[in-house]
Coordinates of C-alpha atoms (C1' of nucleotides) in Angstrom, one line a residue:
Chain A
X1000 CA 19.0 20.0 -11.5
X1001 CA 21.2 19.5 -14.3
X1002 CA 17.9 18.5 -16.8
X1003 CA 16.3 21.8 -15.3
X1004 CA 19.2 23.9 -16.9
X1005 CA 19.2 22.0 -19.8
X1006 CA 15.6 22.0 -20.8
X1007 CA 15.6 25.9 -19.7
X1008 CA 18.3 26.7 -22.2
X1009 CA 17.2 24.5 -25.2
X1010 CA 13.8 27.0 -24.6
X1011 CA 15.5 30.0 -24.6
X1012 CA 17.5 29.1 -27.4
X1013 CA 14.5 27.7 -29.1
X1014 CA 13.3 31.3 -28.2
X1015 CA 15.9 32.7 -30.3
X1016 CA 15.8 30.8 -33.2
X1017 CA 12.3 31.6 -33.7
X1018 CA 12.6 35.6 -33.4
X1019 CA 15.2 34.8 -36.3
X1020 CA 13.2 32.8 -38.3
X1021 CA 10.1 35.3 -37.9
X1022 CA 12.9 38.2 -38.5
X1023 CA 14.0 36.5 -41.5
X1024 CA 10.3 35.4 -43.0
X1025 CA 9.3 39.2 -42.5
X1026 CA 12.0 40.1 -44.3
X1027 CA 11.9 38.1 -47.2
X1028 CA 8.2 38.0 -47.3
X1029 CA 8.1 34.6 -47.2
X1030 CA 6.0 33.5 -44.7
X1031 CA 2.6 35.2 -43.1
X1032 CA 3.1 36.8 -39.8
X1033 CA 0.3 35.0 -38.6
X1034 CA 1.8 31.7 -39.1
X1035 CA 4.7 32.5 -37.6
X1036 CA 2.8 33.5 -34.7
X1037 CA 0.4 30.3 -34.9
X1038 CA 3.5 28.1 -35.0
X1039 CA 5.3 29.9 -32.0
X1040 CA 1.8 28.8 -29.6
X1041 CA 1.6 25.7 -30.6
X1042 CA 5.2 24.9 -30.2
X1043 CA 5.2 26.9 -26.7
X1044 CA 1.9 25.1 -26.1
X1045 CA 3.4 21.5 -26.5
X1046 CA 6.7 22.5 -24.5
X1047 CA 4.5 23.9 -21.5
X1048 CA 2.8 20.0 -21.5
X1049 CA 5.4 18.1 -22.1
X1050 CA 7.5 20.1 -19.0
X1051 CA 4.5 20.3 -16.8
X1052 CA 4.1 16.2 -17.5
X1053 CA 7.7 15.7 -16.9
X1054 CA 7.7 17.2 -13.4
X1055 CA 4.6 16.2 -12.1
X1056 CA 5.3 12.6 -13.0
X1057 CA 8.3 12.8 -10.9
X1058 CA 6.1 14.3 -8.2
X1059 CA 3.9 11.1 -8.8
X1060 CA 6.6 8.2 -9.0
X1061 CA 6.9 7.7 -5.1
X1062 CA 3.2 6.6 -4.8
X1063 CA 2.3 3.7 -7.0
X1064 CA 4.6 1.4 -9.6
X1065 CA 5.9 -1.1 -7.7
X1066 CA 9.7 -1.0 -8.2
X1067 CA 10.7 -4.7 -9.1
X1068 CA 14.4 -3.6 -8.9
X1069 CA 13.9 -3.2 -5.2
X1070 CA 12.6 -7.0 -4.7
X1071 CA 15.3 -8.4 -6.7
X1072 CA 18.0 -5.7 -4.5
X1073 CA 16.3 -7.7 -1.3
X1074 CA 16.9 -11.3 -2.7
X1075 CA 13.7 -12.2 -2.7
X1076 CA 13.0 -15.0 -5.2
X1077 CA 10.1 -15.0 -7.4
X1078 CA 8.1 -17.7 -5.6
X1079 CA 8.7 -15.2 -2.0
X1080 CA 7.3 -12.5 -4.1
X1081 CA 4.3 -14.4 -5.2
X1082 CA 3.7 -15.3 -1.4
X1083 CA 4.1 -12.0 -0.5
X1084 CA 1.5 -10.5 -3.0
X1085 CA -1.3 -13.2 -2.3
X1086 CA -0.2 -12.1 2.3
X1087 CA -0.9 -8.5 1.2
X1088 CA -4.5 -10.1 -0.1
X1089 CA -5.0 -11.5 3.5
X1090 CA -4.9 -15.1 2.8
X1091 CA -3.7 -17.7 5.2
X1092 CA -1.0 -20.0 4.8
X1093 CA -3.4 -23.1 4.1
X1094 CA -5.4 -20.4 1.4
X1095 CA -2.3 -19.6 0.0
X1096 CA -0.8 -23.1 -0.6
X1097 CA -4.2 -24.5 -2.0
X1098 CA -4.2 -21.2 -4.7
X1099 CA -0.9 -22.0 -5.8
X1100 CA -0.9 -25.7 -5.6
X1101 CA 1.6 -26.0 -2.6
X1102 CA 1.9 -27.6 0.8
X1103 CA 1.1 -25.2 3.8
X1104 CA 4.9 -26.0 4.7
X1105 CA 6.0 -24.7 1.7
X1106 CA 4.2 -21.9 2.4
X1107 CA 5.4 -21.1 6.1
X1108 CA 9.2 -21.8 4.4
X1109 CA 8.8 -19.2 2.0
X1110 CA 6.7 -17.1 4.5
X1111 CA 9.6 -17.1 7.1
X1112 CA 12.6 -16.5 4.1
X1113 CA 10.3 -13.2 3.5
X1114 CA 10.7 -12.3 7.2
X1115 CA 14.1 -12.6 7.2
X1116 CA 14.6 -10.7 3.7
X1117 CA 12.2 -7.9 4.7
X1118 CA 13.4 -8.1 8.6
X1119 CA 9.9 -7.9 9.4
X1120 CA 8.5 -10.1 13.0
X1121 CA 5.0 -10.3 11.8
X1122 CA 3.7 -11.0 8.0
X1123 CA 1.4 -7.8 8.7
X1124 CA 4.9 -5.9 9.5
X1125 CA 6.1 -7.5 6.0
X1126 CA 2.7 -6.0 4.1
X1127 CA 3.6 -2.5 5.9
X1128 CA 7.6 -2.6 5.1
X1129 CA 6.8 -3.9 1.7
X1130 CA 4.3 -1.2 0.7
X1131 CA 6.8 1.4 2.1
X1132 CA 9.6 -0.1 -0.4
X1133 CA 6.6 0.5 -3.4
X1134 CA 7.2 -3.6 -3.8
X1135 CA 3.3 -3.7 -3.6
Chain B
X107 CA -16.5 17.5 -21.5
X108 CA -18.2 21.0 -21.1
X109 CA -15.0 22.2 -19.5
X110 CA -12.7 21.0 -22.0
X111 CA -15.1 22.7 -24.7
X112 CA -15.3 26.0 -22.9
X113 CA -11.2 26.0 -22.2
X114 CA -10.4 25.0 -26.1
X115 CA -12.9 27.9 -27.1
X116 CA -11.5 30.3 -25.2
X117 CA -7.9 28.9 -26.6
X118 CA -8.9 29.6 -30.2
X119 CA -10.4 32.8 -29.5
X120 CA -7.5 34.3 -27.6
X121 CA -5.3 33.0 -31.0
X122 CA -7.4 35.2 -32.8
X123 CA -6.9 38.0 -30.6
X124 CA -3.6 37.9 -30.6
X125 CA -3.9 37.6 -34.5
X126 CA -5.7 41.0 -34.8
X127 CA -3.7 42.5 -32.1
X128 CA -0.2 41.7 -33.9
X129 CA -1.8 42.2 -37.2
X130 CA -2.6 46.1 -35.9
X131 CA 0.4 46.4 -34.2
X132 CA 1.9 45.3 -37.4
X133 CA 0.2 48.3 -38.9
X134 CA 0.5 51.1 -36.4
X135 CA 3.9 50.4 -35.7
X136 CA 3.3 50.9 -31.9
X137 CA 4.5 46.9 -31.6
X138 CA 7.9 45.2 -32.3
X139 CA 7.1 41.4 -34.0
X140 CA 9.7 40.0 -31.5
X141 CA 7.6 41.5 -28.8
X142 CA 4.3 40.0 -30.1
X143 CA 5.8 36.6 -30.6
X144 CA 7.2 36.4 -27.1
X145 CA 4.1 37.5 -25.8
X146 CA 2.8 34.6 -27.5
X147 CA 4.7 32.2 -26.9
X148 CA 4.7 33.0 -23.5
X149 CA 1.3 32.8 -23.0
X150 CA 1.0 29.7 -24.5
X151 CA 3.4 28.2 -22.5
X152 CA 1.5 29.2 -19.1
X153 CA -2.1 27.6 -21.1
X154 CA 0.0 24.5 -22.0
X155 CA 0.7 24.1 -18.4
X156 CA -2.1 25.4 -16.6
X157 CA -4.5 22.4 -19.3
X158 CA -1.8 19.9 -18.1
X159 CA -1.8 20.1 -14.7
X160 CA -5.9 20.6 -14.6
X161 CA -5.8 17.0 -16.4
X162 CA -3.6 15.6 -14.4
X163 CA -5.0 16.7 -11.1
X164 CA -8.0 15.2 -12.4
X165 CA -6.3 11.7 -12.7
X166 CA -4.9 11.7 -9.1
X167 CA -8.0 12.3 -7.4
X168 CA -9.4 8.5 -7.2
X169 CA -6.5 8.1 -5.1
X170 CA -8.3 9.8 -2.5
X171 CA -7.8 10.5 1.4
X172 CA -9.2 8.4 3.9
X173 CA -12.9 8.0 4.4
X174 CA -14.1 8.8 7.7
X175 CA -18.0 8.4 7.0
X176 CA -17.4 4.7 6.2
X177 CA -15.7 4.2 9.3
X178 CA -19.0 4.9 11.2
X179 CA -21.2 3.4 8.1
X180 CA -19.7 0.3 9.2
X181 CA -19.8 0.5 12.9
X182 CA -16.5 0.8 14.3
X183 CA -16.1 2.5 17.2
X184 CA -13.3 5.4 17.9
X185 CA -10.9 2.6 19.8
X186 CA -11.8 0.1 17.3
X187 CA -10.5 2.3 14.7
X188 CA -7.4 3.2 16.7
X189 CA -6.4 -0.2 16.5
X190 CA -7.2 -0.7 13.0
X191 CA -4.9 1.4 12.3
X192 CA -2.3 0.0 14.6
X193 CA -2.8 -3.7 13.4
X194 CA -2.1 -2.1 9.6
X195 CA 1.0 -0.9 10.7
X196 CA 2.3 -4.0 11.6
X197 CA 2.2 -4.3 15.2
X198 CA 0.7 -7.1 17.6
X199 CA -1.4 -7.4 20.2
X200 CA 1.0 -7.1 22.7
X201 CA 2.9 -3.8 21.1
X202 CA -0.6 -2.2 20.3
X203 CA -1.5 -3.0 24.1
X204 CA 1.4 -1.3 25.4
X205 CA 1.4 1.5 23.0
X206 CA -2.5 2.7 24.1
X207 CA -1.6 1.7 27.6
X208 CA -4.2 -1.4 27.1
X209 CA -4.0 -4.9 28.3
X210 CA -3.8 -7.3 25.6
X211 CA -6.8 -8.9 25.9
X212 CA -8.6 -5.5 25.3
X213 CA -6.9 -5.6 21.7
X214 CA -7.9 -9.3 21.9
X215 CA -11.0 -8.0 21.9
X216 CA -11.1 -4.9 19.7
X217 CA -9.7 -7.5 17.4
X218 CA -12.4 -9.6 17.2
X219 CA -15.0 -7.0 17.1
X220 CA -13.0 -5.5 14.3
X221 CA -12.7 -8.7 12.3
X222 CA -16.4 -9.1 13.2
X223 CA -17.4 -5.5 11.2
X224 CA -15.4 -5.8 8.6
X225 CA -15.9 -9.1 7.9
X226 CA -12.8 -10.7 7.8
X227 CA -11.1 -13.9 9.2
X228 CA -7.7 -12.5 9.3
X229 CA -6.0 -9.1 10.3
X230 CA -4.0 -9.7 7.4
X231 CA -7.5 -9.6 5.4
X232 CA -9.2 -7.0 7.5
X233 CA -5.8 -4.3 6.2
X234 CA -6.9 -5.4 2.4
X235 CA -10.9 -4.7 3.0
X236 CA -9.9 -1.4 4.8
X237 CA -7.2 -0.2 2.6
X238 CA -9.6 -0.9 -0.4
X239 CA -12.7 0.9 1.6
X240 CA -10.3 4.1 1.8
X241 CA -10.5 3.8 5.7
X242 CA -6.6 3.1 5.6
Chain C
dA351 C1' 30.4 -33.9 -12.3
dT352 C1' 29.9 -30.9 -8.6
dC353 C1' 28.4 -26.9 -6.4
dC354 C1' 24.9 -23.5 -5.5
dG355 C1' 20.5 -21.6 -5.2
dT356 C1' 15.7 -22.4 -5.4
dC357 C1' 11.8 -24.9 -4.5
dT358 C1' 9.6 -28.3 -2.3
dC359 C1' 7.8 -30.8 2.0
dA360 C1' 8.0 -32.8 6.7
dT361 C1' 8.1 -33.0 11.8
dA362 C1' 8.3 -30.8 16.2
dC363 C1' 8.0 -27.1 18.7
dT364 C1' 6.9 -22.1 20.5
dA365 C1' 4.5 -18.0 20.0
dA366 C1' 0.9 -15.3 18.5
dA367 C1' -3.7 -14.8 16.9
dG368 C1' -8.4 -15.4 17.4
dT369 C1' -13.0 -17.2 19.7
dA370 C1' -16.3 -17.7 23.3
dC371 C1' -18.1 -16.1 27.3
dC372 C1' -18.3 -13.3 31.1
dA373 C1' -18.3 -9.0 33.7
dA374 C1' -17.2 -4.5 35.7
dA375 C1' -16.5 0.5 35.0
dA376 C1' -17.3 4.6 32.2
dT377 C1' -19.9 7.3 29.1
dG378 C1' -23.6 9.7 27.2
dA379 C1' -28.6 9.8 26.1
dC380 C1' -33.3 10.0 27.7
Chain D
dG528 C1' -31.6 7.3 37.9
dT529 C1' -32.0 4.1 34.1
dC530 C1' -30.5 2.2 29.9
dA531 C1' -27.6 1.3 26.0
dT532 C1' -23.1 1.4 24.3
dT533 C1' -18.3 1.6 24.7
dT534 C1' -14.3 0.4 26.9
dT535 C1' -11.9 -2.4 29.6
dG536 C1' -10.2 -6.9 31.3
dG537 C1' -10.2 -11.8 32.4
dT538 C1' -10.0 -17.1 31.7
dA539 C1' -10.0 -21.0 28.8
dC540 C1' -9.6 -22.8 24.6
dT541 C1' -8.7 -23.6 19.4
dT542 C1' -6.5 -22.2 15.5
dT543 C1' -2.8 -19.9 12.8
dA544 C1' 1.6 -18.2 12.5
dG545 C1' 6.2 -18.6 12.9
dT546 C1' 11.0 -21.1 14.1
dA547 C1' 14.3 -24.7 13.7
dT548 C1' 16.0 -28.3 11.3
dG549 C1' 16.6 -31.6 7.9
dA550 C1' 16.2 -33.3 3.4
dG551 C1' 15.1 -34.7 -1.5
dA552 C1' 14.6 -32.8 -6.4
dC553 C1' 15.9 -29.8 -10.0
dG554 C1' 18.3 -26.4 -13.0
dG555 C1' 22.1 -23.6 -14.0
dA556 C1' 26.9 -22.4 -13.5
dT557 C1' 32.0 -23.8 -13.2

DNA sequence: ATCCGTCTCATACTAAAGTACCAAAATGAC
DNA sequence: GTCATTTTGGTACTTTAGTATGAGACGGAT
């Protein structure tokens, strides 16, 4: 709310400073009208992009970018993570621990630490809760 | 590309109208510049947001809505589905059973048949090959 | 040096998940 | 009515998944 205000009054003020400039240049003679005019659209142009892009990319932050200060806010340690990306893939423990060279006990320790962390009962629940925290 | 041509054409041509229209005004009188360049920049600042969002709109279609022609392309019936979409939210056999007022050797069942279309070995797997098939 | 956290692995167990095979009831098409 | 498909459910079995517990190795912090 507080950027909204801001942004709107650097525009108007913007706004401002322009009418004097153009006021002053037809004054003096200095400058052509119509590059005072040509100026003022692109400037307006660029400020219209750059706001549009500014809220739409908020709009857009919820879905996608997974938000690594969210996995290290659940304690998860790097090797969890890494088992939690390849569960999301649909491996098995035994796929899991032969792709990263580990024991399928390894694999169920870590597996069951990411249960606890994510308080999921199932490692499908853990894909659903994960996804919902933007961690995948 | 033959939109973005037409748009940027009709861009410079309306910046040539408005050149002849302040450069009369300018003339006749009938105009105050302050007017004219608010009008501009105005207008300018509705184009520059009305290109941005087309862009980005663009952009955020591939992540599309789910694909209800694939689900029959691949065969899955209307119950199989229904617990597709179960399983992907984390639940097991038991909880999916009780929620659809099933047994859980029905989802046993449904399971199997789904694991069986989609060609999976795992639920875990089946949730990747259906999120990525935009059936999820 | 000691403590802490992570990572690793093992055994033993319980609980789900998944397969195979069968079969009855419901549904809709012909 | 007959036929094919879907839906439902069961038993028996194998395979994964997940829990509990313990323990050695290793690096960083105090």
């Amino acid at each position: 709310m507080k950027k909204t205000v801001i942004t709107f009054g650097l525009l108007i003020l913007s706004l401002l400073v322009l009418f004097q400039i153009s006021k002053y240049a037809f004054v003096s003679g200095d400058l052509k009208i119509e590059l005072v005019i040509a100026i003022v659209a692109i400037v307006f142009f660029i400020i219209g992009v750059y706001l549009n892009k500014r809220s739409l990319h908020q709009e857009r932050l919820p879905e996608r970018e997974i938000d690594l200060t969210k996995v290290k806010a659940l304690d998860l340690s790097d090797r969890e993570y890494e088992v939690l990306k390849e569960i999301s893939l649909g491996l098995s423990n035994k796929e899991i621990g032969d792709k990263l060279f580990l024991s399928e006990s390894t694999i169920k320790t870590h597996v069951s630490n990411i249960l606890l962390k994510l308080n999921a009962k199932r490692r499908t629940q853990a894909i659903q809760i994960a996804k919902e925290m933007h961690i995948l």
